[in-house]
Amino acid sequence: MAAATRCARGLRLPRAGHGISVLTAAPAVLQQHRQVHHAVIPHGRSGRSSVSGIVATVFGATGFLGRYVVNRLGRIGSQVIIPYRCDQYDLMYLRPMGDLGQLLFMEWDCRDKDSIRRAVEHSNVVINLIGKEWETKNFKFEDEFVTIPQSIAQISKEAGVEKFIHISHLNAHMRSPSKYLRNKAVGEEVVREEFPGAVILKPSEMFGREDRFLNHYANMRWFGGVPLIALGKKTVKQPVYVVDVAKAIVNAIKNPDAKGKTYALAGPHRYLLYDMVEYIYAVSHHPFIPYPLPRPLYRFIARFFEMNPFEPWLTRDKVDRFHTTDMTFPDLPGFEELGIAPTPLEQKAIEVLRRHRRFRWLDAELEEAKPKTHPV
């Protein structure tokens, strides 16, 4: 009886009208000064119907990387809050990724701090995946990669969030020719200032079924060939599989030693851009017709694509970013420290490129062709 009394005192239910009560966390379990609810105490067998104890708010969940992160969190029984600004139909593919009641969708305004606060106040983990490859009249790169992450990190710190994970880029640097990468570098600094214990992940260009990397080069066949600056022989890329990055995010949540660290996430092999694009066309069974294009002319052509009022297929910044050699960070931890073996491009490229094959080659076996690797 005495033991039951002690448990009842230590396990107080939240007050009525407290919003999403199942998301509140306990000091004993999550080391936060919050009330506890049985829904966040880990229990059950592993799987989507269990409860992992992780309550994560994922900003940018409707993007390329976001769907893989939500799926990974859902499959271990995490509760995921998904703030969104898009149409309801853009959320439909996320709904089957968690058990009943485990995925919670809420509208939010990225410029309204109260809206951000409502999204994070019940979470013990916040993941920032917000980003876009082109600027719009309403949102510039500075808004996407600096201002909004700064607000989220600041409010998450004030709300007592235990772990904050921010996604940057491997080539983020203040002196990069790409405005996208320059703002990514500034974003890392402001997030670290607002949330010193934040975990920053720096993935290289990611490839996967819905990517804008391998698919981008494969679609260039419609333009009569592949334009490359210096034929792509002065650019070295080290692409990373998107599922590996999603695994790294989940493992960083579970790893108590990850707090305050920056991880460089790149694939196991480095390739000359020329060799990598040649391999893309070998797998998709299309003739590879490269031709050199000077950077000023390439950027001039990209300017016309930017006039597209919807999603521009090519931008001047994308030209600079794709022709930037991937940096190496031997002093930073990577996949190995998170217990992940990175997947090589040769193993998963067929999943991305099969859709680009003609009908007669659709089920053809993967040939022995492999891209030439560049020493790390």
Short mmCIF file of C-alpha atoms in Angstrom, two decimals:
data_model
loop_
_atom_site.label_atom_id
_atom_site.label_comp_id
_atom_site.label_asym_id
_atom_site.label_seq_id
_atom_site.Cartn_x
_atom_site.Cartn_y
_atom_site.Cartn_z
CA MET A 1 0.00 0.00 0.00
CA ALA A 2 2.84 2.36 0.91
CA ALA A 3 4.60 1.57 -2.37
CA ALA A 4 1.42 2.30 -4.29
CA THR A 5 1.08 5.63 -2.46
CA ARG A 6 4.64 6.59 -3.36
CA CYS A 7 4.02 5.74 -7.04
CA ALA A 8 0.82 7.75 -7.06
CA ARG A 9 2.65 10.79 -5.67
CA GLY A 10 5.48 10.52 -8.19
CA LEU A 11 3.20 9.93 -11.19
CA ARG A 12 0.90 12.96 -11.40
CA LEU A 13 -1.49 13.30 -14.31
CA PRO A 14 -1.48 16.64 -16.13
CA ARG A 15 -4.21 19.18 -15.52
CA ALA A 16 -7.26 19.22 -17.77
CA GLY A 17 -7.16 21.52 -20.75
CA HIS A 18 -3.38 21.14 -21.06
CA GLY A 19 -3.47 20.44 -24.81
CA ILE A 20 -2.00 17.14 -25.92
CA SER A 21 -1.58 15.53 -22.52
CA VAL A 22 0.01 12.33 -23.85
CA LEU A 23 3.09 14.30 -24.85
CA THR A 24 4.13 15.58 -21.42
CA ALA A 25 7.32 14.10 -20.01
CA ALA A 26 8.52 13.12 -16.55
CA PRO A 27 11.65 14.37 -14.76
CA ALA A 28 12.57 10.82 -13.83
CA VAL A 29 12.26 9.49 -17.36
CA LEU A 30 13.29 12.37 -19.61
CA GLN A 31 15.20 14.60 -17.17
CA GLN A 32 12.81 17.49 -17.77
CA HIS A 33 10.79 19.45 -15.24
CA ARG A 34 7.43 18.35 -16.56
CA GLN A 35 4.51 16.26 -15.48
CA VAL A 36 4.49 12.61 -16.51
CA HIS A 37 1.95 10.54 -18.36
CA HIS A 38 1.97 6.78 -18.88
CA ALA A 39 1.94 7.30 -22.65
CA VAL A 40 5.58 8.43 -22.68
CA ILE A 41 6.91 5.69 -20.42
CA PRO A 42 8.59 3.11 -22.69
CA HIS A 43 6.64 -0.14 -22.76
CA GLY A 44 5.64 -2.92 -25.10
CA ARG A 45 7.68 -4.92 -27.56
CA SER A 46 9.64 -3.08 -30.18
CA GLY A 47 7.64 -2.02 -33.21
CA ARG A 48 5.07 0.53 -34.28
CA SER A 49 2.58 -0.58 -31.61
CA SER A 50 5.05 -0.12 -28.76
CA VAL A 51 5.97 3.11 -26.97
CA SER A 52 9.63 4.15 -27.17
CA GLY A 53 9.36 7.15 -24.83
CA ILE A 54 10.49 9.49 -27.62
CA VAL A 55 8.16 12.40 -28.34
CA ALA A 56 9.63 14.21 -31.32
CA THR A 57 8.58 17.33 -33.17
CA VAL A 58 9.81 17.10 -36.76
CA PHE A 59 9.89 20.39 -38.65
CA GLY A 60 10.09 19.83 -42.40
CA ALA A 61 8.64 16.31 -42.21
CA THR A 62 6.99 16.62 -45.63
CA GLY A 63 10.34 16.98 -47.41
CA PHE A 64 12.64 14.39 -48.97
CA LEU A 65 14.51 13.45 -45.79
CA GLY A 66 11.51 14.04 -43.53
CA ARG A 67 9.47 11.07 -44.73
CA TYR A 68 12.34 8.70 -43.94
CA VAL A 69 12.87 10.21 -40.48
CA VAL A 70 9.17 9.98 -39.60
CA ASN A 71 9.09 6.37 -40.79
CA ARG A 72 12.12 5.47 -38.68
CA LEU A 73 10.63 7.12 -35.60
CA GLY A 74 7.24 5.53 -36.19
CA ARG A 75 8.59 2.02 -36.57
CA ILE A 76 10.12 2.10 -33.06
CA GLY A 77 6.91 3.38 -31.46
CA SER A 78 7.72 7.08 -31.11
CA GLN A 79 5.11 9.79 -30.94
CA VAL A 80 5.73 12.35 -33.68
CA ILE A 81 4.32 15.87 -33.89
CA ILE A 82 4.37 17.10 -37.48
CA PRO A 83 3.93 20.86 -37.94
CA TYR A 84 2.91 21.61 -41.52
CA ARG A 85 2.05 24.48 -43.84
CA CYS A 86 1.20 22.43 -46.92
CA ASP A 87 -2.02 20.98 -48.26
CA GLN A 88 -3.60 18.06 -46.41
CA TYR A 89 -3.03 15.81 -49.42
CA ASP A 90 0.73 16.26 -49.04
CA LEU A 91 0.51 14.59 -45.63
CA MET A 92 -1.32 11.45 -46.68
CA TYR A 93 1.78 9.35 -47.31
CA LEU A 94 2.96 10.07 -43.74
CA ARG A 95 -0.19 8.82 -42.00
CA PRO A 96 0.50 5.05 -42.28
CA MET A 97 3.99 5.47 -40.80
CA GLY A 98 2.86 5.37 -37.16
CA ASP A 99 0.36 3.51 -35.04
CA LEU A 100 -3.05 4.99 -34.25
CA GLY A 101 -2.62 8.28 -32.38
CA GLN A 102 1.16 8.29 -32.67
CA LEU A 103 1.37 10.84 -35.49
CA LEU A 104 -0.10 14.24 -34.64
CA PHE A 105 -0.44 16.89 -37.35
CA MET A 106 -0.75 20.56 -36.55
CA GLU A 107 -0.75 23.69 -38.66
CA TRP A 108 1.91 26.23 -37.81
CA ASP A 109 3.29 29.57 -38.90
CA CYS A 110 7.08 29.68 -39.01
CA ARG A 111 7.05 33.43 -38.29
CA ASP A 112 4.78 33.10 -35.25
CA LYS A 113 6.75 32.19 -32.13
CA ASP A 114 3.63 31.15 -30.25
CA SER A 115 2.90 28.67 -33.04
CA ILE A 116 6.41 27.23 -32.73
CA ARG A 117 6.04 27.04 -28.96
CA ARG A 118 2.83 25.03 -29.24
CA ALA A 119 4.62 22.59 -31.55
CA VAL A 120 7.54 21.89 -29.19
CA GLU A 121 6.15 22.39 -25.68
CA HIS A 122 5.27 18.71 -25.17
CA SER A 123 8.29 17.15 -26.92
CA ASN A 124 11.58 15.90 -25.57
CA VAL A 125 13.20 15.87 -29.04
CA VAL A 126 13.02 18.51 -31.78
CA ILE A 127 14.37 17.84 -35.28
CA ASN A 128 14.82 20.65 -37.78
CA LEU A 129 14.76 19.50 -41.41
CA ILE A 130 13.44 22.75 -42.90
CA GLY A 131 14.99 23.68 -46.22
CA LYS A 132 14.42 24.24 -49.89
CA GLU A 133 16.70 24.23 -52.91
CA TRP A 134 15.40 27.50 -54.33
CA GLU A 135 14.31 30.87 -53.02
CA THR A 136 10.79 32.29 -53.33
CA LYS A 137 9.45 35.80 -52.95
CA ASN A 138 8.26 34.92 -49.42
CA PHE A 139 11.17 32.85 -48.19
CA LYS A 140 14.82 33.48 -48.96
CA PHE A 141 17.68 31.15 -48.00
CA GLU A 142 18.36 33.37 -45.00
CA ASP A 143 14.82 32.75 -43.73
CA GLU A 144 14.95 29.00 -44.29
CA PHE A 145 18.42 28.27 -42.94
CA VAL A 146 19.08 31.05 -40.41
CA THR A 147 16.03 32.90 -39.09
CA ILE A 148 13.60 29.99 -38.73
CA PRO A 149 16.15 27.52 -37.22
CA GLN A 150 17.26 30.23 -34.80
CA SER A 151 13.68 30.74 -33.60
CA ILE A 152 13.06 27.01 -33.27
CA ALA A 153 16.31 26.45 -31.34
CA GLN A 154 15.65 29.39 -29.01
CA ILE A 155 12.08 28.36 -28.20
CA SER A 156 13.09 24.69 -27.82
CA LYS A 157 15.70 25.71 -25.26
CA GLU A 158 13.16 27.81 -23.36
CA ALA A 159 10.65 24.94 -23.43
CA GLY A 160 13.13 22.52 -21.83
CA VAL A 161 13.58 20.25 -24.83
CA GLU A 162 16.13 17.59 -24.03
CA LYS A 163 17.68 17.11 -27.47
CA PHE A 164 17.73 19.34 -30.55
CA ILE A 165 18.92 17.98 -33.90
CA HIS A 166 19.73 20.34 -36.76
CA ILE A 167 20.47 19.27 -40.34
CA SER A 168 23.09 21.31 -42.18
CA HIS A 169 25.24 20.39 -45.20
CA LEU A 170 28.68 18.86 -45.59
CA ASN A 171 29.89 21.77 -47.75
CA ALA A 172 28.42 24.55 -45.62
CA HIS A 173 31.04 27.30 -45.56
CA MET A 174 31.05 31.08 -45.28
CA ARG A 175 33.12 31.47 -48.46
CA SER A 176 31.19 29.03 -50.62
CA PRO A 177 30.14 30.28 -54.06
CA SER A 178 26.67 28.91 -53.27
CA LYS A 179 24.32 31.17 -51.32
CA TYR A 180 22.55 28.01 -50.14
CA LEU A 181 25.74 26.71 -48.52
CA ARG A 182 26.75 30.08 -47.07
CA ASN A 183 23.44 30.38 -45.24
CA LYS A 184 23.72 26.78 -44.07
CA ALA A 185 27.02 27.72 -42.41
CA VAL A 186 25.46 30.75 -40.71
CA GLY A 187 22.58 28.54 -39.57
CA GLU A 188 24.98 26.18 -37.81
CA GLU A 189 26.44 29.06 -35.81
CA VAL A 190 23.14 30.60 -34.71
CA VAL A 191 21.73 27.19 -33.70
CA ARG A 192 24.84 26.47 -31.66
CA GLU A 193 24.52 29.86 -29.95
CA GLU A 194 20.85 29.39 -29.08
CA PHE A 195 21.09 25.69 -28.14
CA PRO A 196 24.70 24.81 -27.15
CA GLY A 197 23.84 21.13 -26.73
CA ALA A 198 22.37 20.80 -30.22
CA VAL A 199 23.42 17.87 -32.41
CA ILE A 200 24.37 19.12 -35.89
CA LEU A 201 24.46 16.65 -38.76
CA LYS A 202 26.25 17.59 -42.00
CA PRO A 203 25.20 15.20 -44.77
CA SER A 204 26.57 15.46 -48.31
CA GLU A 205 24.23 15.36 -51.31
CA MET A 206 21.62 12.70 -50.53
CA PHE A 207 20.31 10.17 -53.03
CA GLY A 208 17.13 8.11 -52.84
CA ARG A 209 13.96 7.38 -54.77
CA GLU A 210 12.62 10.96 -54.61
CA ASP A 211 15.95 12.79 -54.73
CA ARG A 212 16.91 15.83 -56.78
CA PHE A 213 20.46 14.60 -57.35
CA LEU A 214 20.62 11.34 -59.32
CA ASN A 215 17.20 12.04 -60.84
CA HIS A 216 18.38 15.50 -61.85
CA TYR A 217 21.28 14.17 -63.91
CA ALA A 218 19.22 11.29 -65.32
CA ASN A 219 16.60 13.76 -66.58
CA MET A 220 19.23 15.80 -68.42
CA ARG A 221 18.99 13.33 -71.30
CA TRP A 222 15.98 15.32 -72.54
CA PHE A 223 18.32 18.24 -73.30
CA GLY A 224 20.45 16.27 -75.75
CA GLY A 225 23.31 15.67 -73.34
CA VAL A 226 24.72 16.48 -69.93
CA PRO A 227 26.35 19.92 -69.52
CA LEU A 228 29.17 19.83 -66.98
CA ILE A 229 31.58 22.56 -65.92
CA ALA A 230 35.07 21.39 -66.97
CA LEU A 231 33.38 18.11 -67.95
CA GLY A 232 32.97 17.36 -64.25
CA LYS A 233 36.60 16.30 -63.96
CA LYS A 234 37.47 18.94 -61.36
CA THR A 235 34.60 18.12 -58.99
CA VAL A 236 34.62 15.23 -56.52
CA LYS A 237 31.36 14.10 -54.91
CA GLN A 238 30.70 11.73 -52.01
CA PRO A 239 26.91 11.16 -52.02
CA VAL A 240 25.14 9.59 -49.05
CA TYR A 241 22.08 7.34 -48.96
CA VAL A 242 19.06 9.11 -47.44
CA VAL A 243 18.07 6.09 -45.32
CA ASP A 244 21.50 6.17 -43.67
CA VAL A 245 20.97 9.82 -42.72
CA ALA A 246 17.55 8.98 -41.23
CA LYS A 247 19.15 6.16 -39.22
CA ALA A 248 21.83 8.58 -38.02
CA ILE A 249 19.17 10.98 -36.73
CA VAL A 250 17.41 8.24 -34.75
CA ASN A 251 20.70 6.91 -33.37
CA ALA A 252 21.74 10.43 -32.36
CA ILE A 253 18.51 10.70 -30.38
CA LYS A 254 19.28 7.48 -28.52
CA ASN A 255 22.97 8.26 -27.98
CA PRO A 256 23.47 10.33 -24.78
CA ASP A 257 27.05 11.19 -25.83
CA ALA A 258 25.89 12.93 -29.02
CA LYS A 259 24.89 16.16 -27.29
CA GLY A 260 26.79 19.18 -28.52
CA LYS A 261 28.59 17.29 -31.30
CA THR A 262 28.77 17.88 -35.03
CA TYR A 263 28.73 14.85 -37.32
CA ALA A 264 29.98 14.74 -40.92
CA LEU A 265 27.85 12.24 -42.85
CA ALA A 266 29.17 11.18 -46.25
CA GLY A 267 29.08 8.04 -48.34
CA PRO A 268 31.89 5.46 -48.24
CA HIS A 269 33.27 6.34 -51.71
CA ARG A 270 34.28 9.50 -53.54
CA TYR A 271 33.71 9.91 -57.28
CA LEU A 272 34.64 12.37 -59.96
CA LEU A 273 31.40 14.02 -61.07
CA TYR A 274 32.11 12.86 -64.64
CA ASP A 275 32.47 9.22 -63.57
CA MET A 276 29.39 9.35 -61.37
CA VAL A 277 27.15 10.78 -64.10
CA GLU A 278 28.56 8.25 -66.59
CA TYR A 279 27.56 5.49 -64.18
CA ILE A 280 24.05 6.95 -63.87
CA TYR A 281 23.57 6.62 -67.61
CA ALA A 282 25.08 3.13 -67.69
CA VAL A 283 22.57 1.92 -65.08
CA SER A 284 19.62 3.62 -66.79
CA HIS A 285 20.66 2.26 -70.23
CA HIS A 286 20.85 5.64 -71.96
CA PRO A 287 23.72 7.03 -74.05
CA PHE A 288 25.99 9.33 -72.07
CA ILE A 289 26.68 12.52 -74.04
CA PRO A 290 28.62 14.99 -71.87
CA TYR A 291 29.78 18.38 -73.07
CA PRO A 292 31.72 21.14 -71.28
CA LEU A 293 29.90 24.34 -70.46
CA PRO A 294 31.53 27.47 -68.99
CA ARG A 295 30.18 28.49 -65.62
CA PRO A 296 28.93 31.96 -66.74
CA LEU A 297 26.98 30.42 -69.63
CA TYR A 298 25.61 27.64 -67.42
CA ARG A 299 24.41 30.21 -64.88
CA PHE A 300 22.90 32.33 -67.66
CA ILE A 301 20.85 29.35 -68.87
CA ALA A 302 19.80 28.53 -65.32
CA ARG A 303 18.45 32.07 -64.96
CA PHE A 304 15.71 31.25 -67.45
CA PHE A 305 14.69 28.14 -65.49
CA GLU A 306 14.36 30.31 -62.38
CA MET A 307 11.50 32.17 -64.06
CA ASN A 308 9.33 29.10 -63.55
CA PRO A 309 6.63 30.18 -61.06
CA PHE A 310 6.46 26.66 -59.61
CA GLU A 311 9.45 24.41 -58.93
CA PRO A 312 12.46 25.48 -61.02
CA TRP A 313 14.28 22.48 -62.44
CA LEU A 314 17.60 24.33 -62.39
CA THR A 315 18.88 27.42 -60.59
CA ARG A 316 22.14 29.33 -60.61
CA ASP A 317 22.76 28.32 -57.03
CA LYS A 318 22.21 24.65 -57.88
CA VAL A 319 24.83 24.91 -60.62
CA ASP A 320 27.36 26.19 -58.08
CA ARG A 321 26.38 23.67 -55.40
CA PHE A 322 26.53 20.61 -57.66
CA HIS A 323 29.97 21.65 -58.96
CA THR A 324 31.44 22.11 -55.48
CA THR A 325 33.84 19.37 -54.36
CA ASP A 326 32.67 17.65 -51.18
CA MET A 327 34.77 18.59 -48.17
CA THR A 328 36.35 16.09 -45.82
CA PHE A 329 36.36 16.39 -42.03
CA PRO A 330 38.72 13.78 -40.57
CA ASP A 331 38.42 15.34 -37.09
CA LEU A 332 34.62 15.14 -36.92
CA PRO A 333 32.72 11.98 -35.95
CA GLY A 334 30.68 10.28 -38.64
CA PHE A 335 28.52 7.24 -39.30
CA GLU A 336 30.87 4.88 -37.49
CA GLU A 337 30.42 6.74 -34.18
CA LEU A 338 26.65 6.36 -34.59
CA GLY A 339 26.91 2.63 -35.29
CA ILE A 340 26.03 2.81 -38.99
CA ALA A 341 27.82 1.36 -42.01
CA PRO A 342 27.19 3.81 -44.90
CA THR A 343 25.66 2.35 -48.06
CA PRO A 344 27.65 2.73 -51.31
CA LEU A 345 26.06 4.34 -54.35
CA GLU A 346 26.49 1.17 -56.42
CA GLN A 347 24.24 -0.79 -54.09
CA LYS A 348 21.18 1.49 -54.18
CA ALA A 349 21.45 3.45 -57.44
CA ILE A 350 19.26 0.93 -59.27
CA GLU A 351 16.34 1.73 -56.93
CA VAL A 352 16.49 5.36 -58.05
CA LEU A 353 17.33 4.89 -61.72
CA ARG A 354 15.15 1.95 -62.75
CA ARG A 355 12.29 4.34 -63.49
CA HIS A 356 14.47 6.08 -66.09
CA ARG A 357 14.96 2.92 -68.14
CA ARG A 358 13.07 2.23 -71.33
CA PHE A 359 10.55 -0.60 -71.22
CA ARG A 360 12.82 -3.15 -72.88
CA TRP A 361 15.49 -2.56 -70.21
CA LEU A 362 13.15 -2.25 -67.23
CA ASP A 363 13.92 -5.67 -65.73
CA ALA A 364 17.45 -5.98 -67.09
CA GLU A 365 20.04 -7.24 -64.65
CA LEU A 366 22.39 -4.73 -63.12
CA GLU A 367 25.58 -4.86 -65.12
CA GLU A 368 29.06 -5.04 -63.72
CA ALA A 369 29.67 -1.39 -64.56
CA LYS A 370 30.87 0.54 -61.56
CA PRO A 371 31.93 4.16 -61.21
CA LYS A 372 35.61 4.82 -60.66
CA THR A 373 36.24 5.75 -57.06
CA HIS A 374 38.43 8.62 -56.00
CA PRO A 375 40.72 8.21 -52.96
CA VAL A 376 39.36 9.79 -49.78
#
